[in-house]
């Protein structure tokens, strides 16, 4: 396969993987304060994304794939809020194990990786267009 097309396929796999990561981080941020419905119930559990490198024999390059989505098994924090429907008999409410600062940093990193992959596709496309123009000019 043409190296320029292969580079586009690799970058496209990166776009897809980072878009999944952005979706999961968005879910985590949206549920950062979600508590259980009943006293003592567990709140939202933070989700994580694991990537793996897969060799695509047709392209002859390694592509980025989402290996699995998992839940972070970290501890929940608690907060005193006796008026909350999820509060236990002591007035404590379990809060999600989502750290907003960590999620924002992950979002920024995923965004930049997405932009880098998009830029790679644009560069490959420009090189393919320039090659076509050169071939037309030589005829």
mmCIF file of N, CA, C and O in Angstrom, residues 54-127:
data_model
loop_
_atom_site.group_PDB
_atom_site.id
_atom_site.type_symbol
_atom_site.label_atom_id
_atom_site.label_comp_id
_atom_site.label_asym_id
_atom_site.label_seq_id
_atom_site.Cartn_x
_atom_site.Cartn_y
_atom_site.Cartn_z
ATOM 1 N N UNK A 54 -2.485 -2.413 17.096
ATOM 2 C CA UNK A 54 -2.844 -3.563 16.275
ATOM 3 C C UNK A 54 -2.159 -3.451 14.923
ATOM 4 O O UNK A 54 -2.243 -2.419 14.267
ATOM 5 N N UNK A 55 -1.499 -4.517 14.494
ATOM 6 C CA UNK A 55 -0.858 -4.527 13.192
ATOM 7 C C UNK A 55 -1.895 -4.810 12.116
ATOM 8 O O UNK A 55 -2.598 -5.819 12.163
ATOM 9 N N UNK A 56 -1.993 -3.910 11.176
ATOM 10 C CA UNK A 56 -2.872 -4.094 10.027
ATOM 11 C C UNK A 56 -1.999 -4.561 8.873
ATOM 12 O O UNK A 56 -1.215 -3.800 8.319
ATOM 13 N N UNK A 57 -2.113 -5.829 8.516
ATOM 14 C CA UNK A 57 -1.237 -6.415 7.489
ATOM 15 C C UNK A 57 -1.470 -5.779 6.113
ATOM 16 O O UNK A 57 -0.539 -5.654 5.323
ATOM 17 N N UNK A 58 -2.694 -5.361 5.833
ATOM 18 C CA UNK A 58 -2.971 -4.745 4.528
ATOM 19 C C UNK A 58 -2.231 -3.417 4.389
ATOM 20 O O UNK A 58 -1.756 -3.070 3.315
ATOM 21 N N UNK A 59 -2.144 -2.684 5.477
ATOM 22 C CA UNK A 59 -1.480 -1.383 5.471
ATOM 23 C C UNK A 59 0.011 -1.550 5.753
ATOM 24 O O UNK A 59 0.836 -0.765 5.302
ATOM 25 N N UNK A 60 0.348 -2.561 6.534
ATOM 26 C CA UNK A 60 1.735 -2.764 6.932
ATOM 27 C C UNK A 60 2.161 -1.814 8.023
ATOM 28 O O UNK A 60 3.333 -1.458 8.135
ATOM 29 N N UNK A 61 1.200 -1.375 8.840
ATOM 30 C CA UNK A 61 1.500 -0.421 9.919
ATOM 31 C C UNK A 61 0.659 -0.762 11.141
ATOM 32 O O UNK A 61 -0.346 -1.459 11.059
ATOM 33 N N UNK A 62 1.104 -0.241 12.258
ATOM 34 C CA UNK A 62 0.356 -0.434 13.501
ATOM 35 C C UNK A 62 -0.711 0.641 13.632
ATOM 36 O O UNK A 62 -0.438 1.833 13.457
ATOM 37 N N UNK A 63 -1.913 0.217 13.927
ATOM 38 C CA UNK A 63 -3.035 1.129 14.138
ATOM 39 C C UNK A 63 -3.370 1.183 15.611
ATOM 40 O O UNK A 63 -3.115 0.235 16.349
ATOM 41 N N UNK A 64 -3.962 2.285 16.030
ATOM 42 C CA UNK A 64 -4.391 2.435 17.419
ATOM 43 C C UNK A 64 -5.823 1.940 17.525
ATOM 44 O O UNK A 64 -6.684 2.324 16.734
ATOM 45 N N UNK A 65 -6.067 1.069 18.474
ATOM 46 C CA UNK A 65 -7.414 0.539 18.701
ATOM 47 C C UNK A 65 -7.746 0.689 20.183
ATOM 48 O O UNK A 65 -6.858 0.660 21.028
ATOM 49 N N UNK A 66 -9.031 0.833 20.477
ATOM 50 C CA UNK A 66 -9.468 0.812 21.870
ATOM 51 C C UNK A 66 -9.477 -0.644 22.299
ATOM 52 O O UNK A 66 -10.144 -1.470 21.686
ATOM 53 N N UNK A 67 -8.680 -0.960 23.310
ATOM 54 C CA UNK A 67 -8.598 -2.328 23.803
ATOM 55 C C UNK A 67 -9.819 -2.657 24.647
ATOM 56 O O UNK A 67 -10.511 -3.633 24.427
ATOM 57 N N UNK A 68 -10.078 -1.795 25.635
ATOM 58 C CA UNK A 68 -11.243 -2.034 26.483
ATOM 59 C C UNK A 68 -11.616 -0.782 27.247
ATOM 60 O O UNK A 68 -10.795 0.105 27.456
ATOM 61 N N UNK A 69 -12.863 -0.738 27.631
ATOM 62 C CA UNK A 69 -13.358 0.291 28.543
ATOM 63 C C UNK A 69 -13.524 -0.391 29.890
ATOM 64 O O UNK A 69 -14.037 -1.501 29.958
ATOM 65 N N UNK A 70 -13.065 0.257 30.936
ATOM 66 C CA UNK A 70 -13.137 -0.344 32.269
ATOM 67 C C UNK A 70 -13.601 0.702 33.266
ATOM 68 O O UNK A 70 -13.688 1.892 32.955
ATOM 69 N N UNK A 71 -13.894 0.234 34.449
ATOM 70 C CA UNK A 71 -14.254 1.140 35.533
ATOM 71 C C UNK A 71 -13.089 1.250 36.498
ATOM 72 O O UNK A 71 -12.433 0.253 36.805
ATOM 73 N N UNK A 72 -12.827 2.462 36.948
ATOM 74 C CA UNK A 72 -11.772 2.722 37.918
ATOM 75 C C UNK A 72 -12.232 2.179 39.266
ATOM 76 O O UNK A 72 -13.289 2.554 39.773
ATOM 77 N N UNK A 73 -11.462 1.294 39.832
ATOM 78 C CA UNK A 73 -11.838 0.660 41.102
ATOM 79 C C UNK A 73 -11.407 1.480 42.325
ATOM 80 O O UNK A 73 -11.431 0.979 43.442
ATOM 81 N N UNK A 74 -11.022 2.732 42.119
ATOM 82 C CA UNK A 74 -10.621 3.596 43.224
ATOM 83 C C UNK A 74 -11.764 3.829 44.198
ATOM 84 O O UNK A 74 -12.947 3.632 43.885
ATOM 85 N N UNK A 75 -11.401 4.248 45.398
ATOM 86 C CA UNK A 75 -12.391 4.482 46.449
ATOM 87 C C UNK A 75 -13.245 5.708 46.158
ATOM 88 O O UNK A 75 -12.792 6.670 45.544
ATOM 89 N N UNK A 76 -14.472 5.649 46.634
ATOM 90 C CA UNK A 76 -15.359 6.803 46.558
ATOM 91 C C UNK A 76 -15.016 7.743 47.703
ATOM 92 O O UNK A 76 -14.602 7.309 48.778
ATOM 93 N N UNK A 77 -15.205 9.031 47.477
ATOM 94 C CA UNK A 77 -15.063 9.973 48.582
ATOM 95 C C UNK A 77 -16.445 10.130 49.232
ATOM 96 O O UNK A 77 -17.459 9.735 48.662
ATOM 97 N N UNK A 78 -16.462 10.679 50.427
ATOM 98 C CA UNK A 78 -17.736 10.900 51.114
ATOM 99 C C UNK A 78 -17.835 12.360 51.514
ATOM 100 O O UNK A 78 -16.838 13.049 51.679
ATOM 101 N N UNK A 79 -19.066 12.795 51.670
ATOM 102 C CA UNK A 79 -19.331 14.182 52.023
ATOM 103 C C UNK A 79 -20.541 14.207 52.956
ATOM 104 O O UNK A 79 -21.490 13.444 52.778
ATOM 105 N N UNK A 80 -20.491 15.087 53.937
ATOM 106 C CA UNK A 80 -21.609 15.229 54.861
ATOM 107 C C UNK A 80 -22.687 16.070 54.190
ATOM 108 O O UNK A 80 -22.495 17.230 53.875
ATOM 109 N N UNK A 81 -23.831 15.451 53.914
ATOM 110 C CA UNK A 81 -24.956 16.129 53.272
ATOM 111 C C UNK A 81 -26.235 15.407 53.683
ATOM 112 O O UNK A 81 -26.796 14.616 52.931
ATOM 113 N N UNK A 82 -26.694 15.662 54.919
ATOM 114 C CA UNK A 82 -27.847 14.913 55.439
ATOM 115 C C UNK A 82 -29.142 15.104 54.643
ATOM 116 O O UNK A 82 -30.028 14.264 54.686
ATOM 117 N N UNK A 83 -29.252 16.182 53.862
ATOM 118 C CA UNK A 83 -30.463 16.427 53.082
ATOM 119 C C UNK A 83 -30.504 15.666 51.768
ATOM 120 O O UNK A 83 -31.536 15.634 51.094
ATOM 121 N N UNK A 84 -29.416 15.037 51.395
ATOM 122 C CA UNK A 84 -29.352 14.310 50.128
ATOM 123 C C UNK A 84 -30.087 12.978 50.265
ATOM 124 O O UNK A 84 -29.933 12.275 51.251
ATOM 125 N N UNK A 85 -30.892 12.588 49.263
ATOM 126 C CA UNK A 85 -31.616 11.309 49.328
ATOM 127 C C UNK A 85 -30.694 10.090 49.413
ATOM 128 O O UNK A 85 -31.107 9.027 49.868
ATOM 129 N N UNK A 86 -29.437 10.249 49.010
ATOM 130 C CA UNK A 86 -28.487 9.131 49.047
ATOM 131 C C UNK A 86 -27.692 9.096 50.356
ATOM 132 O O UNK A 86 -26.822 8.246 50.518
ATOM 133 N N UNK A 87 -28.013 9.995 51.289
ATOM 134 C CA UNK A 87 -27.273 10.047 52.555
ATOM 135 C C UNK A 87 -27.615 8.833 53.418
ATOM 136 O O UNK A 87 -28.761 8.393 53.473
ATOM 137 N N UNK A 88 -26.597 8.310 54.094
ATOM 138 C CA UNK A 88 -26.837 7.196 55.012
ATOM 139 C C UNK A 88 -27.342 7.744 56.354
ATOM 140 O O UNK A 88 -27.604 8.936 56.489
ATOM 141 N N UNK A 89 -27.458 6.861 57.337
ATOM 142 C CA UNK A 89 -28.007 7.273 58.637
ATOM 143 C C UNK A 89 -27.129 8.312 59.351
ATOM 144 O O UNK A 89 -27.600 9.044 60.216
ATOM 145 N N UNK A 90 -25.862 8.420 58.984
ATOM 146 C CA UNK A 90 -24.952 9.420 59.572
ATOM 147 C C UNK A 90 -24.925 10.713 58.757
ATOM 148 O O UNK A 90 -24.204 11.642 59.106
ATOM 149 N N UNK A 91 -25.661 10.763 57.662
ATOM 150 C CA UNK A 91 -25.692 11.950 56.813
ATOM 151 C C UNK A 91 -24.584 11.998 55.784
ATOM 152 O O UNK A 91 -24.397 13.015 55.112
ATOM 153 N N UNK A 92 -23.854 10.892 55.630
ATOM 154 C CA UNK A 92 -22.742 10.849 54.678
ATOM 155 C C UNK A 92 -23.230 10.348 53.313
ATOM 156 O O UNK A 92 -24.015 9.415 53.225
ATOM 157 N N UNK A 93 -22.739 10.985 52.265
ATOM 158 C CA UNK A 93 -23.098 10.635 50.894
ATOM 159 C C UNK A 93 -21.826 10.207 50.162
ATOM 160 O O UNK A 93 -20.809 10.885 50.236
ATOM 161 N N UNK A 94 -21.906 9.071 49.468
ATOM 162 C CA UNK A 94 -20.774 8.632 48.643
ATOM 163 C C UNK A 94 -20.777 9.440 47.349
ATOM 164 O O UNK A 94 -21.806 9.598 46.705
ATOM 165 N N UNK A 95 -19.590 9.943 46.989
ATOM 166 C CA UNK A 95 -19.427 10.709 45.756
ATOM 167 C C UNK A 95 -18.583 9.911 44.762
ATOM 168 O O UNK A 95 -17.749 9.096 45.167
ATOM 169 N N UNK A 96 -18.759 10.157 43.479
ATOM 170 C CA UNK A 96 -17.995 9.429 42.459
ATOM 171 C C UNK A 96 -16.487 9.593 42.649
ATOM 172 O O UNK A 96 -16.024 10.580 43.210
ATOM 173 N N UNK A 97 -15.741 8.618 42.147
ATOM 174 C CA UNK A 97 -14.280 8.666 42.225
ATOM 175 C C UNK A 97 -13.711 9.421 41.020
ATOM 176 O O UNK A 97 -12.697 9.039 40.452
ATOM 177 N N UNK A 98 -14.369 10.496 40.640
ATOM 178 C CA UNK A 98 -13.966 11.321 39.504
ATOM 179 C C UNK A 98 -13.271 12.568 40.026
ATOM 180 O O UNK A 98 -13.839 13.303 40.826
ATOM 181 N N UNK A 99 -12.032 12.793 39.581
ATOM 182 C CA UNK A 99 -11.292 14.001 39.914
ATOM 183 C C UNK A 99 -11.387 14.911 38.696
ATOM 184 O O UNK A 99 -10.831 14.609 37.634
ATOM 185 N N UNK A 100 -12.074 16.031 38.845
ATOM 186 C CA UNK A 100 -12.343 16.920 37.713
ATOM 187 C C UNK A 100 -11.043 17.430 37.091
ATOM 188 O O UNK A 100 -10.933 17.536 35.865
ATOM 189 N N UNK A 101 -10.026 17.720 37.907
ATOM 190 C CA UNK A 101 -8.753 18.205 37.356
ATOM 191 C C UNK A 101 -8.078 17.144 36.491
ATOM 192 O O UNK A 101 -7.541 17.450 35.418
ATOM 193 N N UNK A 102 -8.104 15.909 36.929
ATOM 194 C CA UNK A 102 -7.519 14.810 36.144
ATOM 195 C C UNK A 102 -8.292 14.645 34.838
ATOM 196 O O UNK A 102 -7.701 14.477 33.764
ATOM 197 N N UNK A 103 -9.604 14.718 34.915
ATOM 198 C CA UNK A 103 -10.428 14.568 33.714
ATOM 199 C C UNK A 103 -10.183 15.704 32.726
ATOM 200 O O UNK A 103 -10.107 15.481 31.514
ATOM 201 N N UNK A 104 -10.028 16.922 33.225
ATOM 202 C CA UNK A 104 -9.757 18.057 32.344
ATOM 203 C C UNK A 104 -8.393 17.908 31.668
ATOM 204 O O UNK A 104 -8.237 18.224 30.492
ATOM 205 N N UNK A 105 -7.406 17.409 32.415
ATOM 206 C CA UNK A 105 -6.082 17.171 31.823
ATOM 207 C C UNK A 105 -6.169 16.078 30.758
ATOM 208 O O UNK A 105 -5.571 16.203 29.673
ATOM 209 N N UNK A 106 -6.931 15.015 31.037
ATOM 210 C CA UNK A 106 -7.132 13.950 30.050
ATOM 211 C C UNK A 106 -7.842 14.486 28.805
ATOM 212 O O UNK A 106 -7.506 14.122 27.672
ATOM 213 N N UNK A 107 -8.822 15.347 29.021
ATOM 214 C CA UNK A 107 -9.570 15.931 27.903
ATOM 215 C C UNK A 107 -8.640 16.770 27.030
ATOM 216 O O UNK A 107 -8.667 16.675 25.793
ATOM 217 N N UNK A 108 -7.811 17.545 27.668
ATOM 218 C CA UNK A 108 -6.885 18.395 26.908
ATOM 219 C C UNK A 108 -5.896 17.550 26.106
ATOM 220 O O UNK A 108 -5.624 17.827 24.942
ATOM 221 N N UNK A 109 -5.361 16.511 26.733
ATOM 222 C CA UNK A 109 -4.423 15.628 26.046
ATOM 223 C C UNK A 109 -5.094 14.907 24.874
ATOM 224 O O UNK A 109 -4.532 14.805 23.778
ATOM 225 N N UNK A 110 -6.304 14.423 25.085
ATOM 226 C CA UNK A 110 -7.044 13.737 24.016
ATOM 227 C C UNK A 110 -7.342 14.705 22.871
ATOM 228 O O UNK A 110 -7.237 14.336 21.698
ATOM 229 N N UNK A 111 -7.696 15.926 23.225
ATOM 230 C CA UNK A 111 -7.974 16.952 22.221
ATOM 231 C C UNK A 111 -6.745 17.235 21.363
ATOM 232 O O UNK A 111 -6.828 17.326 20.140
ATOM 233 N N UNK A 112 -5.605 17.370 22.017
ATOM 234 C CA UNK A 112 -4.362 17.646 21.282
ATOM 235 C C UNK A 112 -3.958 16.459 20.412
ATOM 236 O O UNK A 112 -3.482 16.637 19.297
ATOM 237 N N UNK A 113 -4.135 15.261 20.920
ATOM 238 C CA UNK A 113 -3.827 14.073 20.118
ATOM 239 C C UNK A 113 -4.752 13.988 18.916
ATOM 240 O O UNK A 113 -4.326 13.636 17.805
ATOM 241 N N UNK A 114 -6.021 14.318 19.118
ATOM 242 C CA UNK A 114 -6.981 14.324 18.021
ATOM 243 C C UNK A 114 -6.548 15.326 16.956
ATOM 244 O O UNK A 114 -6.531 15.024 15.758
ATOM 245 N N UNK A 115 -6.187 16.535 17.391
ATOM 246 C CA UNK A 115 -5.746 17.572 16.461
ATOM 247 C C UNK A 115 -4.483 17.149 15.706
ATOM 248 O O UNK A 115 -4.345 17.421 14.512
ATOM 249 N N UNK A 116 -3.549 16.488 16.390
ATOM 250 C CA UNK A 116 -2.322 16.026 15.738
ATOM 251 C C UNK A 116 -2.635 14.997 14.657
ATOM 252 O O UNK A 116 -2.067 15.039 13.555
ATOM 253 N N UNK A 117 -3.538 14.071 14.944
ATOM 254 C CA UNK A 117 -3.937 13.074 13.947
ATOM 255 C C UNK A 117 -4.648 13.726 12.771
ATOM 256 O O UNK A 117 -4.429 13.363 11.615
ATOM 257 N N UNK A 118 -5.482 14.701 13.062
ATOM 258 C CA UNK A 118 -6.181 15.422 12.003
ATOM 259 C C UNK A 118 -5.189 16.174 11.120
ATOM 260 O O UNK A 118 -5.307 16.169 9.885
ATOM 261 N N UNK A 119 -4.185 16.774 11.733
ATOM 262 C CA UNK A 119 -3.161 17.489 10.969
ATOM 263 C C UNK A 119 -2.368 16.526 10.076
ATOM 264 O O UNK A 119 -2.012 16.858 8.944
ATOM 265 N N UNK A 120 -2.098 15.328 10.584
ATOM 266 C CA UNK A 120 -1.402 14.315 9.781
ATOM 267 C C UNK A 120 -2.209 13.948 8.542
ATOM 268 O O UNK A 120 -1.655 13.797 7.444
ATOM 269 N N UNK A 121 -3.508 13.805 8.708
ATOM 270 C CA UNK A 121 -4.372 13.489 7.567
ATOM 271 C C UNK A 121 -4.355 14.638 6.558
ATOM 272 O O UNK A 121 -4.248 14.416 5.344
ATOM 273 N N UNK A 122 -4.426 15.865 7.047
ATOM 274 C CA UNK A 122 -4.391 17.026 6.147
ATOM 275 C C UNK A 122 -3.083 17.080 5.368
ATOM 276 O O UNK A 122 -3.071 17.344 4.169
ATOM 277 N N UNK A 123 -1.971 16.817 6.056
ATOM 278 C CA UNK A 123 -0.668 16.841 5.382
ATOM 279 C C UNK A 123 -0.583 15.752 4.316
ATOM 280 O O UNK A 123 -0.089 15.996 3.213
ATOM 281 N N UNK A 124 -1.047 14.565 4.647
ATOM 282 C CA UNK A 124 -1.031 13.467 3.663
ATOM 283 C C UNK A 124 -1.901 13.807 2.467
ATOM 284 O O UNK A 124 -1.518 13.567 1.311
ATOM 285 N N UNK A 125 -3.054 14.370 2.730
ATOM 286 C CA UNK A 125 -3.962 14.763 1.645
ATOM 287 C C UNK A 125 -3.306 15.815 0.752
ATOM 288 O O UNK A 125 -3.372 15.735 -0.477
ATOM 289 N N UNK A 126 -2.634 16.790 1.371
ATOM 290 C CA UNK A 126 -1.944 17.821 0.593
ATOM 291 C C UNK A 126 -0.830 17.219 -0.265
ATOM 292 O O UNK A 126 -0.628 17.616 -1.416
ATOM 293 N N UNK A 127 -0.092 16.253 0.299
ATOM 294 C CA UNK A 127 0.978 15.604 -0.465
ATOM 295 C C UNK A 127 0.423 14.793 -1.637
ATOM 296 O O UNK A 127 0.993 14.789 -2.725
#
